[in-house]
PDB file of C-alpha atoms in Angstrom:
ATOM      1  CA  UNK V 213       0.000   0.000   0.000  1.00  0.00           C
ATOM      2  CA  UNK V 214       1.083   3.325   0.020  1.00  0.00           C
ATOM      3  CA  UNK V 215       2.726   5.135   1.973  1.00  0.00           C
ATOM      4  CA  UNK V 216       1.350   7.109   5.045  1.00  0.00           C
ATOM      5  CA  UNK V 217       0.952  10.892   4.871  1.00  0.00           C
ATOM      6  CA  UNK V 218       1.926  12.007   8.131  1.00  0.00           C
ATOM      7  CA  UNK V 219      -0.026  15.210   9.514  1.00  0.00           C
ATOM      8  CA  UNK V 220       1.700  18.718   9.184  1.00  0.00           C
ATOM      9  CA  UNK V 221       1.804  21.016  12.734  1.00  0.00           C
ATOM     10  CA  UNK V 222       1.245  24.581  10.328  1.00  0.00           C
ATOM     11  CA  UNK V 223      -1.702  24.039   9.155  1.00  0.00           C
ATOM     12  CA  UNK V 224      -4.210  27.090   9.924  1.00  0.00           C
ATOM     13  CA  UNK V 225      -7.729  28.386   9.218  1.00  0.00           C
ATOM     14  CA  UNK V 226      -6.574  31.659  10.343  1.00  0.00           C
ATOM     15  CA  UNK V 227      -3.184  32.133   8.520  1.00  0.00           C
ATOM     16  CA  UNK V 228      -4.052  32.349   4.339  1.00  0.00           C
ATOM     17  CA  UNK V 229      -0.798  30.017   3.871  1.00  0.00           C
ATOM     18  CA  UNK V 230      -1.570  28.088   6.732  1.00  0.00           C
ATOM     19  CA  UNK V 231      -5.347  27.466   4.930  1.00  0.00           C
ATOM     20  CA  UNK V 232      -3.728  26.486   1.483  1.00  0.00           C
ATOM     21  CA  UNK V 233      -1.262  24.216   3.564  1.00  0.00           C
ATOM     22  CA  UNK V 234      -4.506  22.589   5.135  1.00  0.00           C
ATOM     23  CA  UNK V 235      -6.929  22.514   2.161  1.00  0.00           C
ATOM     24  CA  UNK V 236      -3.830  21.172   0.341  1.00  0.00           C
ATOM     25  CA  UNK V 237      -2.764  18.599   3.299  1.00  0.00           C
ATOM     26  CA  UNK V 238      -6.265  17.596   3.083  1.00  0.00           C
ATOM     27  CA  UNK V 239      -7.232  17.164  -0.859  1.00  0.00           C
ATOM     28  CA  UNK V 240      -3.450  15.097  -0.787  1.00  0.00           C
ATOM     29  CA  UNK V 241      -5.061  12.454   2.217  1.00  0.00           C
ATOM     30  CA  UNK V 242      -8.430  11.877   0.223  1.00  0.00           C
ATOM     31  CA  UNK V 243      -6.572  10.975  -3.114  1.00  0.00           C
ATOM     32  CA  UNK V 244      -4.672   8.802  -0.454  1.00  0.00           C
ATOM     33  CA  UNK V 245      -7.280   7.311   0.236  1.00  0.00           C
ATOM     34  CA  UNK V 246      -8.951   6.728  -2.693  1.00  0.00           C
ATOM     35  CA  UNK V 247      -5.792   5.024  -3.687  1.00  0.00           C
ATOM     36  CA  UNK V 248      -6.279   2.314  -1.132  1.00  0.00           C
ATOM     37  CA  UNK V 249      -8.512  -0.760  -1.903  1.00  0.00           C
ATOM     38  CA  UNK V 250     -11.562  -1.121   0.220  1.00  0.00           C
ATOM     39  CA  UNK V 251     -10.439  -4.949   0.916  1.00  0.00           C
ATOM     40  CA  UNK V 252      -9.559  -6.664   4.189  1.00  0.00           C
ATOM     41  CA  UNK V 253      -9.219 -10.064   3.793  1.00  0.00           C
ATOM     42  CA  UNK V 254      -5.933 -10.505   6.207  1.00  0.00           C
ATOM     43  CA  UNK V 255      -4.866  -9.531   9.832  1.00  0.00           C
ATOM     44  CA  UNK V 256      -2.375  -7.086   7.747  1.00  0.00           C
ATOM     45  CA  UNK V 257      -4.678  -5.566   5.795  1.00  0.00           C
ATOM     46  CA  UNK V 258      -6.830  -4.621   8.336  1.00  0.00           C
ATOM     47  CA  UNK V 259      -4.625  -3.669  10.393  1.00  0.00           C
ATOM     48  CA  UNK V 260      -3.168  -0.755   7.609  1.00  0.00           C
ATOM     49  CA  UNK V 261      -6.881   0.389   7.135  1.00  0.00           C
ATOM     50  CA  UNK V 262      -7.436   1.177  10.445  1.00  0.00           C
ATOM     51  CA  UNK V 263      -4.367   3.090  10.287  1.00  0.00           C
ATOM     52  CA  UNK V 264      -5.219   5.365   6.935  1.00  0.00           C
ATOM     53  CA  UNK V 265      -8.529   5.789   8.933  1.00  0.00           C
ATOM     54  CA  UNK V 266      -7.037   6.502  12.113  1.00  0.00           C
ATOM     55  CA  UNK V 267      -5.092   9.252  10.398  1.00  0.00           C
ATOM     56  CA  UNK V 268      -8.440  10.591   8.444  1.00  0.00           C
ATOM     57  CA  UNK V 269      -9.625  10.841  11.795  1.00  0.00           C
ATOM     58  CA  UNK V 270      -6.390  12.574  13.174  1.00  0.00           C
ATOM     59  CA  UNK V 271      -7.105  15.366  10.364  1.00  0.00           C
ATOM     60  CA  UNK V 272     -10.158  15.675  10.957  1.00  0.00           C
ATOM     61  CA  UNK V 273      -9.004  16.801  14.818  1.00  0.00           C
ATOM     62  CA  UNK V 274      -6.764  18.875  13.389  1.00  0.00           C
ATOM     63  CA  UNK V 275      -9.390  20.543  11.658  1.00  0.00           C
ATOM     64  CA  UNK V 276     -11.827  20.848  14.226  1.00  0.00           C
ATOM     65  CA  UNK V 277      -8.531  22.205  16.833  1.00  0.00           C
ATOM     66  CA  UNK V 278      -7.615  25.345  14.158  1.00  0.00           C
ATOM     67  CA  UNK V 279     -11.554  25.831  14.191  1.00  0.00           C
ATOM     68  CA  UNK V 280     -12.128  26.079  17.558  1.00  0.00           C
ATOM     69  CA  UNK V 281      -9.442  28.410  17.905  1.00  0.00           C
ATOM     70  CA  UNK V 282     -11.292  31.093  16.245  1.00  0.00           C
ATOM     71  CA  UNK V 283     -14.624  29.848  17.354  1.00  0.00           C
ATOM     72  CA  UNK V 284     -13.930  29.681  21.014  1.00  0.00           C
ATOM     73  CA  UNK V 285     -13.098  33.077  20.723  1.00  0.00           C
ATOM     74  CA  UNK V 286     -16.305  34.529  18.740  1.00  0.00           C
ATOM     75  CA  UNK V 287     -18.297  32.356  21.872  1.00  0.00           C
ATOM     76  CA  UNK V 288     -17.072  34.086  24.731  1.00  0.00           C
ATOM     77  CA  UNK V 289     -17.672  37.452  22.729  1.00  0.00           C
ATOM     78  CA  UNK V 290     -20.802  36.328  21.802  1.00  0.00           C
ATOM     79  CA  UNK V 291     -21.617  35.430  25.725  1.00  0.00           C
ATOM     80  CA  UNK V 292     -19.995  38.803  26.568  1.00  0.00           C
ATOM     81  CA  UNK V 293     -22.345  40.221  24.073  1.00  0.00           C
ATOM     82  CA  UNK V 294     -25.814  38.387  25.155  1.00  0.00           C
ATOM     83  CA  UNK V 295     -24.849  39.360  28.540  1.00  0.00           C
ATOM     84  CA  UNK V 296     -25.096  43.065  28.208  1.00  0.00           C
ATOM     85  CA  UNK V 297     -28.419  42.224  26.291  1.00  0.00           C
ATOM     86  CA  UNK V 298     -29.494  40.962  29.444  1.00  0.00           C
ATOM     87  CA  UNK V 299     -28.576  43.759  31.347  1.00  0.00           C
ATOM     88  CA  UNK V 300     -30.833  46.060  29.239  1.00  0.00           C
ATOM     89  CA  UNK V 301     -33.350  44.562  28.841  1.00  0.00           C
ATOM     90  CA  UNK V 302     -33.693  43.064  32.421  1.00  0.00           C
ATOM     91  CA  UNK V 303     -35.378  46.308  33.492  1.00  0.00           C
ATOM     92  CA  UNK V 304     -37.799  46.398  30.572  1.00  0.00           C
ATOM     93  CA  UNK V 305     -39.109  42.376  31.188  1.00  0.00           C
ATOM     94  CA  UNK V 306     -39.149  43.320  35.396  1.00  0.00           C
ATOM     95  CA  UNK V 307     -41.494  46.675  34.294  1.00  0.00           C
ATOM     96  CA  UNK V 308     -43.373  45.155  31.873  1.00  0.00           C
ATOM     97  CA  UNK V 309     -44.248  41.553  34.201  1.00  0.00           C
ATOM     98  CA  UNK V 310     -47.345  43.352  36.525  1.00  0.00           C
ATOM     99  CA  UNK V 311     -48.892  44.691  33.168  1.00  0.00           C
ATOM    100  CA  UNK V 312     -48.917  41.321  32.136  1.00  0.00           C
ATOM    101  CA  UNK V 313     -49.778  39.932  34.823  1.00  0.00           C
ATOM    102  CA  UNK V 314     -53.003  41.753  35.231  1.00  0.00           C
ATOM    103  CA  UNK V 315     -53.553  41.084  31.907  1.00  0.00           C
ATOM    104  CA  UNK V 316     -53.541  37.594  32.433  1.00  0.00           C
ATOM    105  CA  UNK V 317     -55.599  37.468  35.539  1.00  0.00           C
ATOM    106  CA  UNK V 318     -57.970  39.418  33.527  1.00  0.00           C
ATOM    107  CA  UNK V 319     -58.189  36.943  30.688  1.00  0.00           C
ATOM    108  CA  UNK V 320     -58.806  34.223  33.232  1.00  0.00           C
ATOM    109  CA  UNK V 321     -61.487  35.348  34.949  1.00  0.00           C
ATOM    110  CA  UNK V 322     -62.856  36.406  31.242  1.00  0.00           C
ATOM    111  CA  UNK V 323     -62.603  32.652  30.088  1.00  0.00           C
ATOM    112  CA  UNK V 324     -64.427  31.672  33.791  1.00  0.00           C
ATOM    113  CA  UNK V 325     -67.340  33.498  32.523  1.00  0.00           C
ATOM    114  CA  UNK V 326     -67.291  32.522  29.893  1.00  0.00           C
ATOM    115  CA  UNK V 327     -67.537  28.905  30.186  1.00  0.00           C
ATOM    116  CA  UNK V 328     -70.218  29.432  33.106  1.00  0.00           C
ATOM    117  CA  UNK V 329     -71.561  31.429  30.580  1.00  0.00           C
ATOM    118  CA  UNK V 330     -71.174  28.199  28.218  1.00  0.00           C
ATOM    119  CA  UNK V 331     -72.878  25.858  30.528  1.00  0.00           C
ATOM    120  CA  UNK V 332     -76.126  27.800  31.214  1.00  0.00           C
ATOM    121  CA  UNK V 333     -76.555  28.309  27.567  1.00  0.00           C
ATOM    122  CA  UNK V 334     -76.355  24.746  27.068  1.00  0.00           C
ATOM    123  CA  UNK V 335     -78.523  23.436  30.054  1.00  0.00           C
ATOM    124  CA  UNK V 336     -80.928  26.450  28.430  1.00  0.00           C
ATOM    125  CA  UNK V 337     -80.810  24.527  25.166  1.00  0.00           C
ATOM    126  CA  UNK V 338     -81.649  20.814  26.735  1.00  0.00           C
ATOM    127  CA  UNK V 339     -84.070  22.918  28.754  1.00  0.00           C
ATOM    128  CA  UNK V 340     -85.925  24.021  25.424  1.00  0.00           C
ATOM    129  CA  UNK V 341     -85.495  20.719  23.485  1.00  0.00           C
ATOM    130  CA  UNK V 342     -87.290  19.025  26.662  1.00  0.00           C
ATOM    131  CA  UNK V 343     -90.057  22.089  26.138  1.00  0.00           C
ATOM    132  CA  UNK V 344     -89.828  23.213  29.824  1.00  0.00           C
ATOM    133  CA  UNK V 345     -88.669  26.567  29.090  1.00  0.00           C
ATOM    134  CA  UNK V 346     -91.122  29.777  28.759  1.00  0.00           C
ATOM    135  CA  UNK V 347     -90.975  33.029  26.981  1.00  0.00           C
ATOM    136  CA  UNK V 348     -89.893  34.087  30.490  1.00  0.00           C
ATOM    137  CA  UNK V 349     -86.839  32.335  30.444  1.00  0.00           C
ATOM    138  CA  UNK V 350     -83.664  34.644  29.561  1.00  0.00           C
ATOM    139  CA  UNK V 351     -81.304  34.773  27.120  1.00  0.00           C
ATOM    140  CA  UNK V 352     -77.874  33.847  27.848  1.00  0.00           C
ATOM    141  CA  UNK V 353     -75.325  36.096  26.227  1.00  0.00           C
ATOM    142  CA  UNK V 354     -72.019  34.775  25.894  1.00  0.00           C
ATOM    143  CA  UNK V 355     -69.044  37.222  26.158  1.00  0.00           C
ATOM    144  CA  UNK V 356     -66.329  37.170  23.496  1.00  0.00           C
ATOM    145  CA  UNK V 357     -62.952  35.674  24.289  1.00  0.00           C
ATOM    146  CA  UNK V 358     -60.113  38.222  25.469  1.00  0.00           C
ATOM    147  CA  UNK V 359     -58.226  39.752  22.520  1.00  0.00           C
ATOM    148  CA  UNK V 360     -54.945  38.071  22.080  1.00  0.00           C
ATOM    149  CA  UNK V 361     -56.340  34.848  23.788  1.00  0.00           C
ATOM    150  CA  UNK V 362     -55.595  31.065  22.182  1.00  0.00           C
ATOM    151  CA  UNK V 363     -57.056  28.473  23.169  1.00  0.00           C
ATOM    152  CA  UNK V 364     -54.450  25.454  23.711  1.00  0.00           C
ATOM    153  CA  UNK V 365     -54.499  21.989  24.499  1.00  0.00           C
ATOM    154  CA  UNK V 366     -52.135  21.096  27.038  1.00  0.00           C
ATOM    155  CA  UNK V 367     -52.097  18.229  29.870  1.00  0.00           C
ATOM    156  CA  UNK V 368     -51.062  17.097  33.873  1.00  0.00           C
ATOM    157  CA  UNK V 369     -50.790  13.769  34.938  1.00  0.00           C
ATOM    158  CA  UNK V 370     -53.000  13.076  38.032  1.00  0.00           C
ATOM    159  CA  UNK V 371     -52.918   9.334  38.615  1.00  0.00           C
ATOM    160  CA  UNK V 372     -49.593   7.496  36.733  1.00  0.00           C
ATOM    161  CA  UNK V 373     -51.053   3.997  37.612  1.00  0.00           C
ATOM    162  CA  UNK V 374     -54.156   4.964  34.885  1.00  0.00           C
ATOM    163  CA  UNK V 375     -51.749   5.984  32.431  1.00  0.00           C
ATOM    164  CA  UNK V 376     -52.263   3.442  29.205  1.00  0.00           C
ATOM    165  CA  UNK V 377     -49.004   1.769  28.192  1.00  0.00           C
ATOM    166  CA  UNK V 378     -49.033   3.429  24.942  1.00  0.00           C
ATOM    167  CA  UNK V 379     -48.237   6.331  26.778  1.00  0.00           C
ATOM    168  CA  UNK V 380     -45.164   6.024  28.870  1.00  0.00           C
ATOM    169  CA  UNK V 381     -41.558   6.368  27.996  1.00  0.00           C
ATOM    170  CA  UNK V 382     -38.468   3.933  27.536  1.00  0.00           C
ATOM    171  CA  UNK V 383     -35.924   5.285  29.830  1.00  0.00           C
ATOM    172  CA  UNK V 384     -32.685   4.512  27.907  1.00  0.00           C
ATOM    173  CA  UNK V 385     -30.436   6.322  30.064  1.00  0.00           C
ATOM    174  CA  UNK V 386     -31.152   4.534  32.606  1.00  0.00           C
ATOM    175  CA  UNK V 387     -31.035   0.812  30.578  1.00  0.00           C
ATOM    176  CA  UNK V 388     -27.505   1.773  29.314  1.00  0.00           C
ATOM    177  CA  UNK V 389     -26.311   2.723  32.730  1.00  0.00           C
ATOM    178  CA  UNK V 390     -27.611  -0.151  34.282  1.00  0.00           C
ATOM    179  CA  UNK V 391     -25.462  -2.074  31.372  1.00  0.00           C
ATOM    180  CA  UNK V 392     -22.303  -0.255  32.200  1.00  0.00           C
ATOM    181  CA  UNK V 393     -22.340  -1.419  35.720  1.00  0.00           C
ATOM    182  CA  UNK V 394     -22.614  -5.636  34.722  1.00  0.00           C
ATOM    183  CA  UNK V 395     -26.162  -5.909  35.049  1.00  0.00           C
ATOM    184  CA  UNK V 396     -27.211  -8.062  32.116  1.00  0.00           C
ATOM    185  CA  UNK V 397     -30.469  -9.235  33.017  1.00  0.00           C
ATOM    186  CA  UNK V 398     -33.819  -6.659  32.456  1.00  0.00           C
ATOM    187  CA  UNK V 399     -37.355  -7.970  31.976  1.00  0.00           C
ATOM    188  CA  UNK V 400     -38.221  -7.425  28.551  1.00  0.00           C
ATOM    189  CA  UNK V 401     -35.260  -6.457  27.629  1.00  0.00           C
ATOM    190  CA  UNK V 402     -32.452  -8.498  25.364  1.00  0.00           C
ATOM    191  CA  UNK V 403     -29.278  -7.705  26.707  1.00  0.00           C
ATOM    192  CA  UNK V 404     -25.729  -8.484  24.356  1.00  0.00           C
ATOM    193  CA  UNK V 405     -22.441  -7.785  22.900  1.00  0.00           C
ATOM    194  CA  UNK V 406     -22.286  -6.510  19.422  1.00  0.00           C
ATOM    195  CA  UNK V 407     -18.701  -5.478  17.290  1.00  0.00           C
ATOM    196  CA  UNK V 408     -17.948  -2.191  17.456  1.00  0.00           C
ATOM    197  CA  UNK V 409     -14.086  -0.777  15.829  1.00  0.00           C
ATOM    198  CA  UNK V 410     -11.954   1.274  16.841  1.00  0.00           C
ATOM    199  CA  UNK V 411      -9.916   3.066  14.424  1.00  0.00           C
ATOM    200  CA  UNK V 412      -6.699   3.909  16.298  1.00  0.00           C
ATOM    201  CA  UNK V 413      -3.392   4.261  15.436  1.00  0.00           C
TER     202      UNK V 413
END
């Protein structure tokens, strides 16, 4: 096979001849590659790919290092940056909060009426279907619904041991930990080894 390309220290997304170093570096290790054949049929032949991927793998660190070098950077400016955001606006969100607040308690006790509202109406209607309502019998007006109000579906759990099995959750976290520290027996669960390579030099 041939041989290795070993990975060059200047290489640089920051530096322009660093970059051409790098893009070069890295166009030279994929026709490298593509040079190789895709066979392993012996202990020696595997061995060498794992080593042309191990060094893929080594340039791709590489890469991701000289990236991270600008990037880490533009982060903690970035933090800096959303932290004096925070800082002015802070004030606005704590003045604006009892405006909204009675806004919302205002809605609520709209949306109560409403839906009392709601339920006379509709005993007035099985009222008048089972004819014992009269001319004297009043009118139930229904208010409107706040401005800015949507109506949402949402959910709490208030007994877990009703909850249909459809509905709970696999807790893999919790499977793979129990894994990692030997257990290998789980209810319903098939527990086993499976091949996993490691490309390393």
């Amino acid at each position: 096979m041939d041989t290795e390309i070993k990975p060059n220290t200047s290489l640089s997304l920051t530096e322009e001849d660093g970059r051409q170093l790098l893009q070069a570096t890295l166009a030279d290790y994929v026709a490298f590659l593509h040079r190789q054949p895709a066979v392993c049929g012996s202990a020696e032949q595997q061995e060498a790919l794992i080593k042309h991927v191990a060094q893929g793998h080594e340039l791709i660190k590489q890469v991701a290092a000289e990236r991270l070098k600008i990037t880490r950077e533009l982060d903690k400016q970035k933090h800096d940056w959303m932290e004096i955001e925070k800082q002015m606006t802070a004030p606005i969100l704590a003045a604006m909060q009892p405006l909204k607040d009675a806004v919302e308690h205002y809605n609520r006790e709209m949306l109560r009426i409403r839906e009392h509202q709601q339920e006379l109406a509709a005993q007035q209607v099985a009222l008048t279907e089972s004819g014992q309502t009269s001319w004297l019998t009043p009118q139930i007006a229904i208010v409107d619904k706040p401005k800015g109000v949507q109506m949402k579906w949402t959910y709490e759990i208030i007994d877990h041991n009703q909850i249909p099995n459809g509905y709970w959750t696999l807790d893999e976290a919790a499977i793979k930990a129990d894994i990692a520290h030997g257990v290998r027996e789980i209810p319903g669960v098939r527990i086993y080894q499976e091949a996993v390579t490691t490309f390393r030099k």
